[in-house]
Short mmCIF file of C-alpha atoms and ligand atoms in Angstrom, two decimals:
data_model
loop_
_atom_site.label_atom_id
_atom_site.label_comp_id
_atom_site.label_asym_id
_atom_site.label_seq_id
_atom_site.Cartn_x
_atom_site.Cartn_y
_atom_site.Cartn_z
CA UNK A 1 0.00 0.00 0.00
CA UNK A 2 2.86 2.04 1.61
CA UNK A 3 5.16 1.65 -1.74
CA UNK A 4 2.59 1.92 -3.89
CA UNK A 5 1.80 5.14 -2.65
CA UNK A 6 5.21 6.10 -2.97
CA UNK A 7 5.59 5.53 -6.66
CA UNK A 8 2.34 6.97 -7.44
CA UNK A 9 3.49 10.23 -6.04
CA UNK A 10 6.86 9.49 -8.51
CA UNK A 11 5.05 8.72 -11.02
CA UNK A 12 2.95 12.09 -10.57
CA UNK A 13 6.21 14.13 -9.74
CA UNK A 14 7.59 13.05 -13.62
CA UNK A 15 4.40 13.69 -15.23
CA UNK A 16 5.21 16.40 -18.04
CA UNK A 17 3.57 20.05 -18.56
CA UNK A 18 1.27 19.09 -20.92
CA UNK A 19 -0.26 16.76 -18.14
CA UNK A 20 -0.41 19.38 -15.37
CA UNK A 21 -3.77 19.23 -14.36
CA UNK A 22 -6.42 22.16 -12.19
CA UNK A 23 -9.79 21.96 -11.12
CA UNK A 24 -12.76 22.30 -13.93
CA UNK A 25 -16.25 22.00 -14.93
CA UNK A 26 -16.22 22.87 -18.66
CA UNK A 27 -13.25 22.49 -21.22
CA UNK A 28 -13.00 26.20 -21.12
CA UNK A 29 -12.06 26.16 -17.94
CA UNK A 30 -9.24 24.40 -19.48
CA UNK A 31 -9.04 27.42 -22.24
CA UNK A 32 -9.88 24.53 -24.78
CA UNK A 33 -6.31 23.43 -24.94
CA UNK A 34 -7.27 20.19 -23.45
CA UNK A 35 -10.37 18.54 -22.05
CA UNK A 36 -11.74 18.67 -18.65
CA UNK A 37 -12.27 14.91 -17.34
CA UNK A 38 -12.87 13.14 -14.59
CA UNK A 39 -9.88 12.76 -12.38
CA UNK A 40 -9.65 9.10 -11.21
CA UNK A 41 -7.69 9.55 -8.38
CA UNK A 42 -9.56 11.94 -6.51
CA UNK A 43 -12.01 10.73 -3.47
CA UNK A 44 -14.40 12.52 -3.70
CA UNK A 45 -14.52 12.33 -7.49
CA UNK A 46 -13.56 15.67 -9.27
CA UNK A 47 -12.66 16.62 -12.50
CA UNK A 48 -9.17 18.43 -13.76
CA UNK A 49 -7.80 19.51 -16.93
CA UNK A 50 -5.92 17.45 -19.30
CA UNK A 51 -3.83 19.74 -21.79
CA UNK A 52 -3.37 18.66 -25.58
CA UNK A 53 0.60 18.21 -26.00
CA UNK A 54 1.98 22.36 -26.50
CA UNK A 55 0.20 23.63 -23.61
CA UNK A 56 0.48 23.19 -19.87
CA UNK A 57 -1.01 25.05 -16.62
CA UNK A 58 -3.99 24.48 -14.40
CA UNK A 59 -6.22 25.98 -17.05
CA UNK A 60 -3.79 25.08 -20.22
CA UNK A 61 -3.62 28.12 -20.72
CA UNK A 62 0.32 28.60 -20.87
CA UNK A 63 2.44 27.44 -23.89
CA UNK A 64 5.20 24.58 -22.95
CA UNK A 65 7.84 26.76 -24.36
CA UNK A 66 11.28 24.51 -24.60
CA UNK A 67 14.60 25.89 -24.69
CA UNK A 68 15.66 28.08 -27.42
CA UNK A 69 19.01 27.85 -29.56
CA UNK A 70 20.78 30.82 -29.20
CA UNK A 71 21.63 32.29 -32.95
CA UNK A 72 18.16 30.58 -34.19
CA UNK A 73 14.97 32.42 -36.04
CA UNK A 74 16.39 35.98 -37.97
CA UNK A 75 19.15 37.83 -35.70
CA UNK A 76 20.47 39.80 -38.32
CA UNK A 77 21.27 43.25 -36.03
CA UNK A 78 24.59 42.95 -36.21
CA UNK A 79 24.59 43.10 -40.36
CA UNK A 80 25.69 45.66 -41.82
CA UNK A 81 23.84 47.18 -45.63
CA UNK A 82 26.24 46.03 -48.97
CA UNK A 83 26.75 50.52 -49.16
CA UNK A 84 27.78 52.35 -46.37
CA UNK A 85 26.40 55.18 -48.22
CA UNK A 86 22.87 54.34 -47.77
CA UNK A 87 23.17 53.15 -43.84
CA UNK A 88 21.42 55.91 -42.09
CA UNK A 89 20.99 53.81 -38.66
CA UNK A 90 23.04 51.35 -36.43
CA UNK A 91 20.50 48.93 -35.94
CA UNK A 92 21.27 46.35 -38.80
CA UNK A 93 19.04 44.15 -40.24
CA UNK A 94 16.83 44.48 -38.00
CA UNK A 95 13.12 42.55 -38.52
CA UNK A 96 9.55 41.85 -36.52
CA UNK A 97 8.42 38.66 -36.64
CA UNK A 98 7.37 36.79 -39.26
CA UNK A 99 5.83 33.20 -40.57
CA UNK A 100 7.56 29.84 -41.09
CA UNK A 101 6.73 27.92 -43.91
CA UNK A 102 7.81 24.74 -44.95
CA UNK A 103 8.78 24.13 -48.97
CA UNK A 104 5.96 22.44 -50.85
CA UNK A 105 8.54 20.76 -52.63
CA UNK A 106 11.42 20.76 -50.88
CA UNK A 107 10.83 19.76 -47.05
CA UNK A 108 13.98 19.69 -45.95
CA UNK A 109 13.44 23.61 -47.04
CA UNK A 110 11.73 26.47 -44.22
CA UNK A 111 10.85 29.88 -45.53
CA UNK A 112 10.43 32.70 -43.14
CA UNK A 113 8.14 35.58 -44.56
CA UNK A 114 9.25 38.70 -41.77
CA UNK A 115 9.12 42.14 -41.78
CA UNK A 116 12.83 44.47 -42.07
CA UNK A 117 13.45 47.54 -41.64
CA UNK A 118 16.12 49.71 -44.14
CA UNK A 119 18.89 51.16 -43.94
CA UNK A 120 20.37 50.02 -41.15
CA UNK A 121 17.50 52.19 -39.41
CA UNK A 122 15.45 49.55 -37.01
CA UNK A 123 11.70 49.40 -35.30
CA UNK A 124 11.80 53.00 -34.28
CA UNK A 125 11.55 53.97 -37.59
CA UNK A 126 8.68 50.76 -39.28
CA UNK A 127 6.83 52.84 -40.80
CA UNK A 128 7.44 53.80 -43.46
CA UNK A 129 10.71 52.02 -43.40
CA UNK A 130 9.19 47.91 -43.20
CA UNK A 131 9.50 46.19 -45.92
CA UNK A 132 8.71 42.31 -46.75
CA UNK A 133 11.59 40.00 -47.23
CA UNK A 134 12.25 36.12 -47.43
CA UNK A 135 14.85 34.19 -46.05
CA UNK A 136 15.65 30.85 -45.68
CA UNK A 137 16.85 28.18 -43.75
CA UNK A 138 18.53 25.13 -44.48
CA UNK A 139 19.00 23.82 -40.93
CA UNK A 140 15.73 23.04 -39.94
CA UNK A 141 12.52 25.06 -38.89
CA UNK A 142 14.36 26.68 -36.24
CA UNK A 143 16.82 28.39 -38.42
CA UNK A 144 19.36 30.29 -38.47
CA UNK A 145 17.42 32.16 -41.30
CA UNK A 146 19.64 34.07 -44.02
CA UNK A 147 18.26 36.96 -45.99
CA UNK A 148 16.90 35.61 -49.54
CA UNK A 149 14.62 38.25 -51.03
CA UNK A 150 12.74 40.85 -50.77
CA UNK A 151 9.07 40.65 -51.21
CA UNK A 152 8.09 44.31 -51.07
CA UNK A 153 8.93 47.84 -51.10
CA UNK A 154 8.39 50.09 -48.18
CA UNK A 155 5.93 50.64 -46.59
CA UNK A 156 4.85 47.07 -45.95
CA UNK A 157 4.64 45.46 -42.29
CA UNK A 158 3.26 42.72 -40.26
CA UNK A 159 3.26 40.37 -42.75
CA UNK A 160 1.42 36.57 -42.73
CA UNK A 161 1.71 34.73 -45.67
CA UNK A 162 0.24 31.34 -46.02
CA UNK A 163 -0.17 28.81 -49.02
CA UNK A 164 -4.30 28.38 -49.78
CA UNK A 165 -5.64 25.05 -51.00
CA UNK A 166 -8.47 26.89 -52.52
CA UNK A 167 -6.83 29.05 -54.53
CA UNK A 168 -3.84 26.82 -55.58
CA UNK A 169 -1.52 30.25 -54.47
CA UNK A 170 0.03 32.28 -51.20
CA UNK A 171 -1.78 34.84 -50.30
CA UNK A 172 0.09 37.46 -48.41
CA UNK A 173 -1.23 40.05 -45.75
CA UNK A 174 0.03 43.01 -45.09
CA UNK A 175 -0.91 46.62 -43.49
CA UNK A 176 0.70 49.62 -44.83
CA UNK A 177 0.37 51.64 -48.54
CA UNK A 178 3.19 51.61 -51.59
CA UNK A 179 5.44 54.67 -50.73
CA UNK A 180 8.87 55.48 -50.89
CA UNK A 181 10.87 56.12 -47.84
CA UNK A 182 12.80 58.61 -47.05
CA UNK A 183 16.86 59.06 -46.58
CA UNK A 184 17.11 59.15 -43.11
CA UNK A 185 15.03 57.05 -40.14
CA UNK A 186 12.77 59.53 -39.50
CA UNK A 187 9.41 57.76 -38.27
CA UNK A 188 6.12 58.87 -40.61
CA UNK A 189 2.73 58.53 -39.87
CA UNK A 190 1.27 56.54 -42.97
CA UNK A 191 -2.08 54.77 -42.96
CA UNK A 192 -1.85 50.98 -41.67
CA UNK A 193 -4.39 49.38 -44.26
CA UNK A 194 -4.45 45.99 -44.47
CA UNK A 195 -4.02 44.51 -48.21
CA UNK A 196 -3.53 41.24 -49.60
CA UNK A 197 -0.87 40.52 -52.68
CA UNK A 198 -1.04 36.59 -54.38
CA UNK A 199 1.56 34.75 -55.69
CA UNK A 200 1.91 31.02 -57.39
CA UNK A 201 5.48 30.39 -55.10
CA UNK A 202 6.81 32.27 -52.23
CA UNK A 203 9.84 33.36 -54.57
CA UNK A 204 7.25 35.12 -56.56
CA UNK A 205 6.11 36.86 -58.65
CA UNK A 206 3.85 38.46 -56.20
CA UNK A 207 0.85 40.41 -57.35
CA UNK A 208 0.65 44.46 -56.54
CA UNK A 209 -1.16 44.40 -53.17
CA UNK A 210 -4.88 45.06 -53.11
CA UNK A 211 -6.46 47.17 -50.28
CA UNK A 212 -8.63 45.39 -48.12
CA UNK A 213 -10.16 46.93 -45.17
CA UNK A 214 -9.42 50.36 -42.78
CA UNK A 215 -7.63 48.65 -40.25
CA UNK A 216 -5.19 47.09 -39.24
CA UNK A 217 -2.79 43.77 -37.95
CA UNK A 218 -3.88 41.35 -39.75
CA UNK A 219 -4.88 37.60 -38.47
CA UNK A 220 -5.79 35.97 -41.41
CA UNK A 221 -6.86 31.66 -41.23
CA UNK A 222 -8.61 30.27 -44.44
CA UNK A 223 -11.59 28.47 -43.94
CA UNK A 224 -10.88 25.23 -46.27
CA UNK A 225 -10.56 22.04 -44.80
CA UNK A 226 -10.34 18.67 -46.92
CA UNK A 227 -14.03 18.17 -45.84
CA UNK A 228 -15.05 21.15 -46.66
CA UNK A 229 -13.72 22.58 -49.78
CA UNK A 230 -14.54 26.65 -49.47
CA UNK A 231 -12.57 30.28 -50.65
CA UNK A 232 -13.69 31.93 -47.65
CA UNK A 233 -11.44 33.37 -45.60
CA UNK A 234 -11.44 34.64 -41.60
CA UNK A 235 -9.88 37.54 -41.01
CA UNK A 236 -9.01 38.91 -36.99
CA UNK A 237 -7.43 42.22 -36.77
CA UNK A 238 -7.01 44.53 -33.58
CA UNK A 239 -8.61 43.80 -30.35
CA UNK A 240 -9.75 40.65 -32.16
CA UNK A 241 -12.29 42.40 -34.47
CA UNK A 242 -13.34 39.57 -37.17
CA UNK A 243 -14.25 39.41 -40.19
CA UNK A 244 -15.33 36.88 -42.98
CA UNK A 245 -15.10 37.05 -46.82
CA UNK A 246 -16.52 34.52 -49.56
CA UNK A 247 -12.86 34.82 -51.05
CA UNK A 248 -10.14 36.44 -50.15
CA UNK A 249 -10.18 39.71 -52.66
CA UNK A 250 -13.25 39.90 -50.54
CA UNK A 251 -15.95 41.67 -49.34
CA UNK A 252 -14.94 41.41 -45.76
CA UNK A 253 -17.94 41.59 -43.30
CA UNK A 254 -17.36 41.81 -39.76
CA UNK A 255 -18.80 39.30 -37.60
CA UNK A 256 -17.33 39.57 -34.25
CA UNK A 257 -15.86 41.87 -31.79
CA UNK A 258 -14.25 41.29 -28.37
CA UNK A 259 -16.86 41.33 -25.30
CA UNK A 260 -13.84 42.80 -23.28
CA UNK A 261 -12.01 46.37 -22.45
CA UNK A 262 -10.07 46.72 -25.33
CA UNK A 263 -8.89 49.97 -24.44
CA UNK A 264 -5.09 51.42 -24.12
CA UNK A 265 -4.42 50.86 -20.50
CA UNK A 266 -7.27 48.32 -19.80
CA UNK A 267 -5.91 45.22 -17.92
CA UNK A 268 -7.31 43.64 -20.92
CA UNK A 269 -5.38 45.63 -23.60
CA UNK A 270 -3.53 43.28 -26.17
CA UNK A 271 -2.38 44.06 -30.00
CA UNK A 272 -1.47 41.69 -32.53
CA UNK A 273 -3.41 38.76 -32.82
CA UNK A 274 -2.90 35.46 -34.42
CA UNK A 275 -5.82 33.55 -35.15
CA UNK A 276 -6.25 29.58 -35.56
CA UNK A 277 -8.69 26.60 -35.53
CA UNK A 278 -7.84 23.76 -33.47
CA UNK A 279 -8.52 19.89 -34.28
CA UNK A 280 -12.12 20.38 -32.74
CA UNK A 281 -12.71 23.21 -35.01
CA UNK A 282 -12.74 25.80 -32.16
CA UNK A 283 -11.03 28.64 -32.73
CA UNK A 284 -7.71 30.66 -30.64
CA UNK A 285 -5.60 33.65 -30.67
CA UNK A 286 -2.76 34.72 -28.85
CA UNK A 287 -2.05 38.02 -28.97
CA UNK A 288 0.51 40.56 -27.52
CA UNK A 289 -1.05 41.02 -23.85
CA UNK A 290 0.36 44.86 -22.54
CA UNK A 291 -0.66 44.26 -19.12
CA UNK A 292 2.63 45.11 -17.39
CA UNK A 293 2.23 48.50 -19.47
CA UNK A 294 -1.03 49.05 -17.38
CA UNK A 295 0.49 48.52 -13.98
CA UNK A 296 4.42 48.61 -14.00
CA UNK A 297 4.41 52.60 -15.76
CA UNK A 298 5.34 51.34 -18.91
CA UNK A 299 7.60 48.62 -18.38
CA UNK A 300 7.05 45.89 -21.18
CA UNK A 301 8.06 42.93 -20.08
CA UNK A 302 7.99 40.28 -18.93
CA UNK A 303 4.04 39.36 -19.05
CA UNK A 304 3.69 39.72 -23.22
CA UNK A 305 1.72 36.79 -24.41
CA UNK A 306 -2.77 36.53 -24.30
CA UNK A 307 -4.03 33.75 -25.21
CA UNK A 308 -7.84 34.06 -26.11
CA UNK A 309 -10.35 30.90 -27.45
CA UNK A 310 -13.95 30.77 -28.83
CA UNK A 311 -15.84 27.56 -29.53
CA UNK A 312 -17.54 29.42 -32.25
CA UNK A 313 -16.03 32.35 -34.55
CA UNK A 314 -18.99 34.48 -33.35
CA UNK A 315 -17.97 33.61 -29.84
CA UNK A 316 -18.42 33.48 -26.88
CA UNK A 317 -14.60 34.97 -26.57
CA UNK A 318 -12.90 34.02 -23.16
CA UNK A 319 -9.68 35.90 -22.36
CA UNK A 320 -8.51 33.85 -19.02
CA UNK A 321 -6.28 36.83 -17.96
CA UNK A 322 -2.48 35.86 -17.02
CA UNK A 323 0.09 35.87 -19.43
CA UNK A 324 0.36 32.82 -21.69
CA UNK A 325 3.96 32.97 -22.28
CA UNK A 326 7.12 35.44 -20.69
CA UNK A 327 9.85 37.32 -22.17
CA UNK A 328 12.18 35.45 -20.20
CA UNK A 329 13.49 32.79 -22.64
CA UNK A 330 15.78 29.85 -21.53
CA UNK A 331 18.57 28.79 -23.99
CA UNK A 332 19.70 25.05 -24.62
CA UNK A 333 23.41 26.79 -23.66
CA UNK A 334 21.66 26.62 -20.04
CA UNK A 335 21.41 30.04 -19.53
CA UNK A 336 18.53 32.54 -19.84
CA UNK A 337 17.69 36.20 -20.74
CA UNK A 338 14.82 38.28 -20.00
CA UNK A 339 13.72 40.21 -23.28
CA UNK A 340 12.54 43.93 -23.19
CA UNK A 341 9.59 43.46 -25.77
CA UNK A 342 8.52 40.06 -27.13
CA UNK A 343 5.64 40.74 -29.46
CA UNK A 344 3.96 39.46 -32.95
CA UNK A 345 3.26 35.98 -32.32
CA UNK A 346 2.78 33.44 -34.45
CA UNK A 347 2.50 29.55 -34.19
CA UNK A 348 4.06 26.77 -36.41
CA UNK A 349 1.81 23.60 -36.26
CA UNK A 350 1.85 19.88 -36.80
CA UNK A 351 0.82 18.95 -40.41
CA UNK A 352 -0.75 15.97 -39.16
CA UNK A 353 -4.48 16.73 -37.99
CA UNK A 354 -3.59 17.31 -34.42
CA UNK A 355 -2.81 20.90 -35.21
CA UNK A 356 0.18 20.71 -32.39
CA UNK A 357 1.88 23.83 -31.97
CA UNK A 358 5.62 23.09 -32.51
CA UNK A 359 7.51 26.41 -32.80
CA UNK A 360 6.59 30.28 -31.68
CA UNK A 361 7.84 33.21 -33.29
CA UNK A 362 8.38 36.46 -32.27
CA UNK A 363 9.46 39.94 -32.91
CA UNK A 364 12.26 40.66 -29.73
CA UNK A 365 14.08 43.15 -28.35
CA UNK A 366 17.26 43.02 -26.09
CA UNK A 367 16.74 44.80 -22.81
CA UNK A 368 18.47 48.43 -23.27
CA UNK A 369 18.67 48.02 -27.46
CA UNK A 370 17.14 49.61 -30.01
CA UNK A 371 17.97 46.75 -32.75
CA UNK A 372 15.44 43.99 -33.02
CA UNK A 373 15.10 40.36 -34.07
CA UNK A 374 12.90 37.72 -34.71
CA UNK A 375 12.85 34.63 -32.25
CA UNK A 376 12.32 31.28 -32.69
CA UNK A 377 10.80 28.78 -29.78
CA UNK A 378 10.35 25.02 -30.10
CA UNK A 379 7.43 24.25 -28.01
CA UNK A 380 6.52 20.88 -26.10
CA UNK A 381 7.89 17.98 -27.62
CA UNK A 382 6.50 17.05 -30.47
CA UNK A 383 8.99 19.32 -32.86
CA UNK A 384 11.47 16.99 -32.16
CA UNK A 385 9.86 14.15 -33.87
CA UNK A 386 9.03 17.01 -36.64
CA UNK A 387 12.71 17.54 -37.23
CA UNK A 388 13.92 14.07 -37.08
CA UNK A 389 11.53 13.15 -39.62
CA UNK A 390 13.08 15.45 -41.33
CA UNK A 391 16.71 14.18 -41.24
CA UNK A 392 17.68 17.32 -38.93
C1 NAG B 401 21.11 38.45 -31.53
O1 NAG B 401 22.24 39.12 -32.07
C2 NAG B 401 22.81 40.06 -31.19
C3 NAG B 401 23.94 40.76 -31.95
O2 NAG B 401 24.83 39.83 -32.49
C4 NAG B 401 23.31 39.34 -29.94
O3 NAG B 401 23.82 40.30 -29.03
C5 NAG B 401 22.15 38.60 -29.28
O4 NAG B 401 22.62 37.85 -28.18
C6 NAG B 401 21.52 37.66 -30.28
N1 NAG B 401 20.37 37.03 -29.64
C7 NAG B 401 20.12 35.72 -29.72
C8 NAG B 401 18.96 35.23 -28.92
O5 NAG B 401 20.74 34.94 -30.40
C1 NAG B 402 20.51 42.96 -45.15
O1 NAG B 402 19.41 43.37 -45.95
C2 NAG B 402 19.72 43.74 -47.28
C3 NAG B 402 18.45 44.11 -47.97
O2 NAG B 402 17.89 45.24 -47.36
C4 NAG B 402 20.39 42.62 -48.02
O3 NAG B 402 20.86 43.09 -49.27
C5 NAG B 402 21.52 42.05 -47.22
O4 NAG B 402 21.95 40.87 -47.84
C6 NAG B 402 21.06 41.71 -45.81
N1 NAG B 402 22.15 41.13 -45.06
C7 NAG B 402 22.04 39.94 -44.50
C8 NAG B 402 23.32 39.37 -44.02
O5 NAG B 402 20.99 39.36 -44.34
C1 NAG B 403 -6.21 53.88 -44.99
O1 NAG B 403 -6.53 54.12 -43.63
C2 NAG B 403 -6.65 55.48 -43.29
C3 NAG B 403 -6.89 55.60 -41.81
O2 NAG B 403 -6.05 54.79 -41.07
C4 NAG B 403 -7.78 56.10 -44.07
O3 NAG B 403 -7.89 57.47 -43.76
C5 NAG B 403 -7.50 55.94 -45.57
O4 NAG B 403 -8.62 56.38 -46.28
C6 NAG B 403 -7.24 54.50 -45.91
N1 NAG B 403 -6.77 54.40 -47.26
C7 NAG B 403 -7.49 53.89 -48.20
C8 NAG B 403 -6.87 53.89 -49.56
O5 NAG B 403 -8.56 53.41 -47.97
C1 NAG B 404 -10.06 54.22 -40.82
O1 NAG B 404 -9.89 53.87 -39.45
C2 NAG B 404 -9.41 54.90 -38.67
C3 NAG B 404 -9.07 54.32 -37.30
O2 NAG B 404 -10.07 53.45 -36.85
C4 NAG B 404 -10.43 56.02 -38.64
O3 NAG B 404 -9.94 57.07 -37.88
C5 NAG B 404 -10.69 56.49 -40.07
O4 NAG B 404 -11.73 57.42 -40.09
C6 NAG B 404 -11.06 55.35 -40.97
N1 NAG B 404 -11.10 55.80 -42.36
C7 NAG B 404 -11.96 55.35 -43.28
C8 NAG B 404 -11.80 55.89 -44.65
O5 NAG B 404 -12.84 54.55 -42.99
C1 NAG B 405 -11.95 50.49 -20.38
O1 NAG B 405 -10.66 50.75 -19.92
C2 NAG B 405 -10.33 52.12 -19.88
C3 NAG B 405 -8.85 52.22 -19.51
O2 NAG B 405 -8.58 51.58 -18.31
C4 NAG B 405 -11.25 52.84 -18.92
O3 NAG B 405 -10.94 54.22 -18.91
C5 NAG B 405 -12.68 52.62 -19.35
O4 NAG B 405 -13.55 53.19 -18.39
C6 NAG B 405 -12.99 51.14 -19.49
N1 NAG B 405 -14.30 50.99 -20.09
C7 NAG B 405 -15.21 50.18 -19.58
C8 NAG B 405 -16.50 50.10 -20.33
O5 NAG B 405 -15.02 49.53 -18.56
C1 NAG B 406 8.43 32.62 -17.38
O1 NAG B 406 7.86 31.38 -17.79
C2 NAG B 406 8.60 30.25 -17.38
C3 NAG B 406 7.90 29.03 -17.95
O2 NAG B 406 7.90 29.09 -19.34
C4 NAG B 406 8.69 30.18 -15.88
O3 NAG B 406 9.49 29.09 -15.50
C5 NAG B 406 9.30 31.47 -15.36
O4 NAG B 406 9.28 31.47 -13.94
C6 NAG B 406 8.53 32.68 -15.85
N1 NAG B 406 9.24 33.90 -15.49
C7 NAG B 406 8.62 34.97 -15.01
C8 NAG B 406 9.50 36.16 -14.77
O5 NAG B 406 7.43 34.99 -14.79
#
């Protein structure tokens, strides 16, 4: 009885993250990452929350981030432009965020649409200085990512780009508008449209971009399954406003809003979403939450990741407020640093039909630097079968 005791309580003390289990009634008590069920150990019965592999916490509400290589994802601030001449900053390459995606012909292949800024000039000065560009990595999903094109002028930023079944092509989303920048890294004030541009491979050529809506960060997740063969596109953009549209050149029709503050300064202020549909079609976002802006005077860091989940489009929306991931990120060297902004998210998933998050990006920033990068996360365990799959 005594021992068995014993190595139940080792057996519970090894359980992973992704088992980690709270107290529930309703699977959205367990942010529907996971399922509530009954818990068969418990006297008197109760029921806790059993996390789909990616996510851990009593409500599964927190991404099982794993440690990052250092190097990995786009770290290009230390690059310097081919002409002196036209290097008006010292911030390098310097990019945002972006999307991984995997070759459609080459798998062995990982793309990583981000936004960069010019001339050496950095985030202070995106707009109008963000532009699209492509790099690549032949290393794996985690990178290191080398410059490979560019995909647009200036002034282009946030970009998602994603391959549609429906329309046989990528579609790309953007905000900004076609202008030129300037010589120096002055910051301007141009509109943040969204638009869409369409191309048949991620090398191009990519169509001139076509304005969309009045608004801006785009979430973009097309409707098509294998079951269900359809054009239409969802569409999230700031503080989680939705939209729908038969196709993607549109018309877009909002359908949604968030039931929640979304105000600057509102413990429930976030920016940025990234929208997706789980394997039991309900539907996420994680966002960039701001709420140590609200009550640390401005400080960014460390809380900087919302995660919010619907089990229809329409909603209900739930927003279970604590941070879903930190800007303190642990390295496979052993060590770890605590970023001064980690923002854009944006999930790599399992191709299988689990939809398994395997990798997080992000647009970071050092603490005291004015350079930026983009960061790349494995998450849970499940990207290492993804990568040795792959031969990596
Ligand atoms: C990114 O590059 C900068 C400049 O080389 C370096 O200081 C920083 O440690 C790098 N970050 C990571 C996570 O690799
Ligand atoms: C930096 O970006 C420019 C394009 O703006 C590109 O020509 C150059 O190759 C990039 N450098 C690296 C090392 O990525
Ligand atoms: C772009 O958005 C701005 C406001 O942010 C708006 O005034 C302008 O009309 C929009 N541009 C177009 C071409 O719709
Ligand atoms: C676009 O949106 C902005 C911000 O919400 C608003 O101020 C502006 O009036 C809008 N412009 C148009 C043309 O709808
Ligand atoms: C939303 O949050 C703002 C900022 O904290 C606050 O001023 C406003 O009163 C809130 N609105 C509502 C409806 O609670
Ligand atoms: C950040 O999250 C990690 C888990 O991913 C946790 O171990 C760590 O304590 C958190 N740090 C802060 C400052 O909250």
């Amino acid at each position: 009885m005594h021992l068995s005791i014993a190595l139940l309580t080792l057996a519970l003390a090894a359980l992973p993250h992704s088992l980690a289990t709270g107290p529930c009634t309703t699977d959205e008590d367990c942010s529907l990452n996971g399922r509530c069920v009954r818990d068969c150990r418990a006297r008197p019965a109760a029921r806790v929350c059993k996390c789909d592999p990616g996510w851990w916490g009593e409500d599964c509400g927190r991404l099982d981030l794993a440690p990052a290589r250092r190097g990995d994802g786009y770290n290009h601030t230390s690059d310097v432009v081919p002409q002196p001449a036209d290097y008006y900053g010292t911030q390098g390459n310097s990019s945002w965020g972006g999307t991984i995606l995997q070759d459609r012909s080459d798998p062995r292949l990982f793309h990583l649409v981000t936004a960069q800024f010019g001339h050496g000039c950095g985030l202070g000065a995106w707009r109008p200085q963000s532009f699209v560009v492509r790099a690549e990595s032949r290393t794996g999903p985690r990178g290191p990512y080398r410059f490979a094109q560019k995909l647009s002028g200036t002034f282009r930023h946030n970009p998602y780009a994603f391959w549609s079944e429906a329309d046989g092509k990528y579609l790309m989303y953007t905000i900004g508008v076609d202008v030129e920048a300037p010589d120096n890294c002055k910051g301007v004030k141009w509109p943040n449209n969204i638009s869409v541009s369409v191309a048949p491979t991620l090398q191009g050529p990519w169509s001139p971009f076509q304005l969309l809506i009045n608004g801006t960060n785009p979430a973009p997740w097309p409707a098509y399954t294998p079951h269900h063969r359809t054009s239409e596109i969802i569409l999230a953009t700031e503080d989680l406003t939705i939209y729908t549209a038969p196709r993607y050149q549109g018309p877009y029709t909002q359908i949604s809003q968030a039931p929640w503050n979304t105000s600057d300064y509102s413990p429930t202020w976030a920016e940025d979403p990234f929208l997706w549909r789980d394997k039991r079609g309900h539907w996420h976002a994680l966002a960039h939450y701001m709420i140590d802006i609200v009550e640390h005077g401005g400080r960014k860091y460390p809380r900087v990741g919302a995660h919010m989940f619907a089990r229809h489009l329409r909603g209900p929306w739930h927003f279970h407020q604590h941070e879903a991931y930190n800007s303190t990120v642990s390295f496979t060297d052993g060590t770890a640093q605590t970023l001064n902004r980690r923002e854009r998210p944006k999930l790599f998933f399992s191709s299988d039909r689990e939809m398994t998050p395997l990798y997080l990006v992000n647009g970071v920033q050092d603490l005291g630097s004015k350079a930026s990068y983009t960061l790349v996360q494995p998450i849970g365990e499940k990207w290492k079968e993804f990568e040795k799959g792959l031969g990596f």
